[in-house]
CSV table of C-alpha atoms and ligand atoms in Angstrom, one decimal:
chain,number,residue,atom,x,y,z
A,1,MET,CA,-66.2,-74.2,-56.6
A,2,ALA,CA,-69.1,-74.9,-54.4
A,3,ALA,CA,-68.5,-76.0,-50.8
A,4,VAL,CA,-70.5,-79.2,-51.1
A,5,PRO,CA,-69.5,-82.0,-48.8
A,6,LYS,CA,-68.7,-85.3,-50.6
A,7,SER,CA,-70.4,-87.4,-47.9
A,8,ARG,CA,-73.0,-85.9,-45.4
A,9,LYS,CA,-71.9,-86.3,-41.8
A,10,SER,CA,-74.0,-88.3,-39.5
A,11,HIS,CA,-75.7,-86.4,-36.7
A,12,ARG,CA,-73.2,-88.3,-34.3
A,13,GLU,CA,-70.2,-87.0,-36.1
A,14,VAL,CA,-71.6,-83.5,-36.2
A,15,ARG,CA,-72.3,-83.5,-32.4
A,16,LEU,CA,-68.8,-85.0,-31.7
A,17,ARG,CA,-67.2,-82.3,-33.8
A,18,ARG,CA,-69.1,-79.5,-32.0
A,19,THR,CA,-68.1,-80.7,-28.7
A,20,GLN,CA,-64.5,-80.8,-29.6
A,21,TRP,CA,-64.9,-77.1,-31.0
A,22,ARG,CA,-66.3,-76.2,-27.7
A,23,ALA,CA,-63.5,-77.8,-25.8
A,24,GLN,CA,-61.0,-76.1,-27.9
A,25,MET,CA,-62.5,-72.7,-27.6
A,26,MET,CA,-62.6,-73.0,-23.8
A,27,PRO,CA,-58.9,-73.2,-22.8
A,28,ALA,CA,-58.4,-70.2,-20.6
A,29,ALA,CA,-56.2,-67.5,-21.5
A,30,VAL,CA,-54.0,-65.8,-18.8
A,31,CYS,CA,-54.1,-61.9,-18.6
A,32,PRO,CA,-50.7,-60.7,-19.1
A,33,GLN,CA,-51.4,-57.8,-16.8
A,34,CYS,CA,-52.8,-59.4,-13.6
A,35,HIS,CA,-52.2,-63.1,-14.6
A,36,GLU,CA,-55.9,-63.9,-13.9
A,37,PHE,CA,-57.7,-66.3,-16.1
A,38,ARG,CA,-59.9,-64.8,-18.7
A,39,LEU,CA,-61.6,-65.8,-21.7
A,40,PRO,CA,-59.6,-65.7,-25.0
A,41,HIS,CA,-60.1,-62.6,-27.1
A,42,ARG,CA,-62.1,-60.8,-24.5
A,43,VAL,CA,-61.2,-58.0,-22.3
A,44,CYS,CA,-59.8,-59.1,-18.9
A,45,PRO,CA,-62.7,-58.8,-16.4
A,46,SER,CA,-60.5,-58.1,-13.4
A,47,CYS,CA,-58.2,-55.4,-14.7
A,48,GLY,CA,-59.9,-54.4,-18.0
A,49,TYR,CA,-56.8,-54.8,-20.1
A,50,TYR,CA,-56.8,-56.1,-23.7
A,51,ASN,CA,-53.9,-56.3,-26.2
A,52,GLY,CA,-51.5,-54.3,-23.9
A,53,MET,CA,-53.8,-51.5,-23.1
A,54,VAL,CA,-56.6,-50.5,-20.9
A,55,VAL,CA,-59.9,-50.9,-22.7
A,56,VAL,CA,-62.3,-50.9,-19.9
A,57,GLN,CA,-61.9,-48.9,-16.7
A,58,THR,CA,-62.4,-51.2,-13.8
A,59,GLU,CA,-63.6,-50.3,-10.4
A,60,LYS,CA,-60.8,-49.6,-8.0
A,61,LYS,CA,-61.6,-50.0,-4.3
B,101,ZN,ZN1,-56.1,-58.7,-16.2
């Protein structure tokens, strides 16, 4: 089965869908370790935790 769209989406629809995709990707995740906002599926920039363990050693002052 080929993934061929039945009707081609207009430029407006494509643009609208992509803005929604952006908006859905953006909601911030909260780090379970330090409860700071971080990007989802990214290592926390403030404590270096990801998936329950330290992935990146962050500087401690
Ligand atoms: Zn953190």
